[in-house]
Amino acid sequence: MDPQRLVEYDSFFCDVCRSYVYNELQGDKTAGVAPKTKVEDLPHFFSCPICGAGKSYLRAVTLLDGFYLPKTEADVSESKSVISGSFAERG
């Protein structure tokens, strides 16, 4: 993962099982990861607790379906550009 992010994410989902979500602000108590631990700072041996995939399979995600509530109109615009940008990057 690029250490210089263009957009600050705080949640990452496992791209293998698509069930696990790692939240940087909350950390992961069950895995012994402290709150506010950036995904790039996770230990090299970190793996998805559901399927066992390595941390390289964690993909940035902006949660919009009830978990993320935009605070301002600027947040709404930024979210829309992040979503369209992520689809364009996959191309």
JSON list of C-alpha atoms in Angstrom, two decimals:
[
{"chain": "A", "resi": 1, "resn": "MET", "atom": "CA", "xyz": [0.00, 0.00, 0.00]},
{"chain": "A", "resi": 2, "resn": "ASP", "atom": "CA", "xyz": [1.22, 3.46, -0.84]},
{"chain": "A", "resi": 3, "resn": "PRO", "atom": "CA", "xyz": [2.26, 5.20, 2.39]},
{"chain": "A", "resi": 4, "resn": "GLN", "atom": "CA", "xyz": [1.20, 8.57, 0.95]},
{"chain": "A", "resi": 5, "resn": "ARG", "atom": "CA", "xyz": [-2.54, 8.29, 0.61]},
{"chain": "A", "resi": 6, "resn": "LEU", "atom": "CA", "xyz": [-4.49, 10.66, -1.60]},
{"chain": "A", "resi": 7, "resn": "VAL", "atom": "CA", "xyz": [-7.58, 10.20, 0.56]},
{"chain": "A", "resi": 8, "resn": "GLU", "atom": "CA", "xyz": [-7.64, 9.36, 4.24]},
{"chain": "A", "resi": 9, "resn": "TYR", "atom": "CA", "xyz": [-9.56, 6.15, 4.81]},
{"chain": "A", "resi": 10, "resn": "ASP", "atom": "CA", "xyz": [-10.21, 4.62, 8.16]},
{"chain": "A", "resi": 11, "resn": "SER", "atom": "CA", "xyz": [-11.88, 1.35, 7.15]},
{"chain": "A", "resi": 12, "resn": "PHE", "atom": "CA", "xyz": [-10.54, -1.54, 5.10]},
{"chain": "A", "resi": 13, "resn": "PHE", "atom": "CA", "xyz": [-12.34, -4.72, 4.05]},
{"chain": "A", "resi": 14, "resn": "CYS", "atom": "CA", "xyz": [-10.83, -8.11, 3.32]},
{"chain": "A", "resi": 15, "resn": "ASP", "atom": "CA", "xyz": [-10.89, -8.55, -0.44]},
{"chain": "A", "resi": 16, "resn": "VAL", "atom": "CA", "xyz": [-10.83, -12.34, -0.08]},
{"chain": "A", "resi": 17, "resn": "CYS", "atom": "CA", "xyz": [-13.78, -13.12, 2.19]},
{"chain": "A", "resi": 18, "resn": "ARG", "atom": "CA", "xyz": [-15.40, -9.68, 1.92]},
{"chain": "A", "resi": 19, "resn": "SER", "atom": "CA", "xyz": [-16.72, -10.11, 5.45]},
{"chain": "A", "resi": 20, "resn": "TYR", "atom": "CA", "xyz": [-14.06, -8.64, 7.73]},
{"chain": "A", "resi": 21, "resn": "VAL", "atom": "CA", "xyz": [-13.71, -4.86, 8.11]},
{"chain": "A", "resi": 22, "resn": "TYR", "atom": "CA", "xyz": [-10.66, -3.40, 9.84]},
{"chain": "A", "resi": 23, "resn": "ASN", "atom": "CA", "xyz": [-11.25, 0.08, 11.26]},
{"chain": "A", "resi": 24, "resn": "GLU", "atom": "CA", "xyz": [-8.09, 2.06, 11.97]},
{"chain": "A", "resi": 25, "resn": "LEU", "atom": "CA", "xyz": [-9.76, 4.19, 14.62]},
{"chain": "A", "resi": 26, "resn": "GLN", "atom": "CA", "xyz": [-10.99, 1.17, 16.57]},
{"chain": "A", "resi": 27, "resn": "GLY", "atom": "CA", "xyz": [-8.10, -1.23, 15.97]},
{"chain": "A", "resi": 28, "resn": "ASP", "atom": "CA", "xyz": [-8.83, -4.92, 16.56]},
{"chain": "A", "resi": 29, "resn": "LYS", "atom": "CA", "xyz": [-8.87, -6.09, 20.17]},
{"chain": "A", "resi": 30, "resn": "THR", "atom": "CA", "xyz": [-9.12, -9.77, 19.24]},
{"chain": "A", "resi": 31, "resn": "ALA", "atom": "CA", "xyz": [-5.94, -9.50, 17.13]},
{"chain": "A", "resi": 32, "resn": "GLY", "atom": "CA", "xyz": [-4.13, -7.35, 19.71]},
{"chain": "A", "resi": 33, "resn": "VAL", "atom": "CA", "xyz": [-4.09, -4.24, 17.47]},
{"chain": "A", "resi": 34, "resn": "ALA", "atom": "CA", "xyz": [-4.40, -0.94, 19.35]},
{"chain": "A", "resi": 35, "resn": "PRO", "atom": "CA", "xyz": [-6.88, 1.75, 18.32]},
{"chain": "A", "resi": 36, "resn": "LYS", "atom": "CA", "xyz": [-5.57, 4.34, 15.82]},
{"chain": "A", "resi": 37, "resn": "THR", "atom": "CA", "xyz": [-3.21, 1.82, 14.18]},
{"chain": "A", "resi": 38, "resn": "LYS", "atom": "CA", "xyz": [-2.93, 2.61, 10.46]},
{"chain": "A", "resi": 39, "resn": "VAL", "atom": "CA", "xyz": [-3.31, -0.37, 8.15]},
{"chain": "A", "resi": 40, "resn": "GLU", "atom": "CA", "xyz": [0.26, 0.08, 6.88]},
{"chain": "A", "resi": 41, "resn": "ASP", "atom": "CA", "xyz": [1.48, -0.18, 10.49]},
{"chain": "A", "resi": 42, "resn": "LEU", "atom": "CA", "xyz": [-0.19, -3.54, 11.15]},
{"chain": "A", "resi": 43, "resn": "PRO", "atom": "CA", "xyz": [2.34, -6.26, 12.00]},
{"chain": "A", "resi": 44, "resn": "HIS", "atom": "CA", "xyz": [3.62, -8.22, 9.00]},
{"chain": "A", "resi": 45, "resn": "PHE", "atom": "CA", "xyz": [2.00, -11.38, 10.40]},
{"chain": "A", "resi": 46, "resn": "PHE", "atom": "CA", "xyz": [-1.48, -9.81, 10.67]},
{"chain": "A", "resi": 47, "resn": "SER", "atom": "CA", "xyz": [-4.17, -11.82, 8.91]},
{"chain": "A", "resi": 48, "resn": "CYS", "atom": "CA", "xyz": [-7.92, -11.63, 8.44]},
{"chain": "A", "resi": 49, "resn": "PRO", "atom": "CA", "xyz": [-9.50, -13.30, 11.47]},
{"chain": "A", "resi": 50, "resn": "ILE", "atom": "CA", "xyz": [-12.25, -14.77, 9.26]},
{"chain": "A", "resi": 51, "resn": "CYS", "atom": "CA", "xyz": [-10.39, -16.27, 6.29]},
{"chain": "A", "resi": 52, "resn": "GLY", "atom": "CA", "xyz": [-6.69, -15.92, 7.19]},
{"chain": "A", "resi": 53, "resn": "ALA", "atom": "CA", "xyz": [-5.73, -13.70, 4.22]},
{"chain": "A", "resi": 54, "resn": "GLY", "atom": "CA", "xyz": [-2.70, -11.46, 4.79]},
{"chain": "A", "resi": 55, "resn": "LYS", "atom": "CA", "xyz": [-2.91, -7.71, 5.37]},
{"chain": "A", "resi": 56, "resn": "SER", "atom": "CA", "xyz": [-2.07, -7.06, 1.70]},
{"chain": "A", "resi": 57, "resn": "TYR", "atom": "CA", "xyz": [-5.65, -8.11, 0.92]},
{"chain": "A", "resi": 58, "resn": "LEU", "atom": "CA", "xyz": [-7.17, -5.29, 2.98]},
{"chain": "A", "resi": 59, "resn": "ARG", "atom": "CA", "xyz": [-8.76, -2.74, 0.61]},
{"chain": "A", "resi": 60, "resn": "ALA", "atom": "CA", "xyz": [-9.73, 0.82, 1.51]},
{"chain": "A", "resi": 61, "resn": "VAL", "atom": "CA", "xyz": [-13.44, 1.42, 1.73]},
{"chain": "A", "resi": 62, "resn": "THR", "atom": "CA", "xyz": [-15.65, 4.37, 2.53]},
{"chain": "A", "resi": 63, "resn": "LEU", "atom": "CA", "xyz": [-18.69, 3.15, 4.40]},
{"chain": "A", "resi": 64, "resn": "LEU", "atom": "CA", "xyz": [-21.79, 4.96, 3.20]},
{"chain": "A", "resi": 65, "resn": "ASP", "atom": "CA", "xyz": [-24.61, 2.59, 4.07]},
{"chain": "A", "resi": 66, "resn": "GLY", "atom": "CA", "xyz": [-25.51, 3.79, 7.53]},
{"chain": "A", "resi": 67, "resn": "PHE", "atom": "CA", "xyz": [-22.03, 3.51, 9.00]},
{"chain": "A", "resi": 68, "resn": "TYR", "atom": "CA", "xyz": [-20.75, 6.74, 7.48]},
{"chain": "A", "resi": 69, "resn": "LEU", "atom": "CA", "xyz": [-22.88, 9.83, 7.71]},
{"chain": "A", "resi": 70, "resn": "PRO", "atom": "CA", "xyz": [-21.55, 12.91, 5.88]},
{"chain": "A", "resi": 71, "resn": "LYS", "atom": "CA", "xyz": [-21.18, 15.88, 8.19]},
{"chain": "A", "resi": 72, "resn": "THR", "atom": "CA", "xyz": [-21.14, 18.63, 5.58]},
{"chain": "A", "resi": 73, "resn": "GLU", "atom": "CA", "xyz": [-21.94, 19.14, 1.91]},
{"chain": "A", "resi": 74, "resn": "ALA", "atom": "CA", "xyz": [-18.17, 19.02, 1.25]},
{"chain": "A", "resi": 75, "resn": "ASP", "atom": "CA", "xyz": [-18.06, 15.53, 2.78]},
{"chain": "A", "resi": 76, "resn": "VAL", "atom": "CA", "xyz": [-20.83, 14.41, 0.44]},
{"chain": "A", "resi": 77, "resn": "SER", "atom": "CA", "xyz": [-18.97, 15.75, -2.61]},
{"chain": "A", "resi": 78, "resn": "GLU", "atom": "CA", "xyz": [-15.71, 14.16, -1.46]},
{"chain": "A", "resi": 79, "resn": "SER", "atom": "CA", "xyz": [-17.43, 10.80, -0.93]},
{"chain": "A", "resi": 80, "resn": "LYS", "atom": "CA", "xyz": [-18.87, 10.86, -4.43]},
{"chain": "A", "resi": 81, "resn": "SER", "atom": "CA", "xyz": [-15.48, 11.62, -5.97]},
{"chain": "A", "resi": 82, "resn": "VAL", "atom": "CA", "xyz": [-13.81, 8.85, -3.93]},
{"chain": "A", "resi": 83, "resn": "ILE", "atom": "CA", "xyz": [-16.38, 6.31, -5.08]},
{"chain": "A", "resi": 84, "resn": "SER", "atom": "CA", "xyz": [-16.12, 7.27, -8.75]},
{"chain": "A", "resi": 85, "resn": "GLY", "atom": "CA", "xyz": [-12.34, 7.42, -8.50]},
{"chain": "A", "resi": 86, "resn": "SER", "atom": "CA", "xyz": [-12.11, 3.93, -7.05]},
{"chain": "A", "resi": 87, "resn": "PHE", "atom": "CA", "xyz": [-14.11, 2.48, -9.95]},
{"chain": "A", "resi": 88, "resn": "ALA", "atom": "CA", "xyz": [-11.98, 4.38, -12.46]},
{"chain": "A", "resi": 89, "resn": "GLU", "atom": "CA", "xyz": [-8.77, 3.02, -10.89]},
{"chain": "A", "resi": 90, "resn": "ARG", "atom": "CA", "xyz": [-9.89, -0.60, -11.24]},
{"chain": "A", "resi": 91, "resn": "GLY", "atom": "CA", "xyz": [-10.34, -0.21, -15.01]}
]
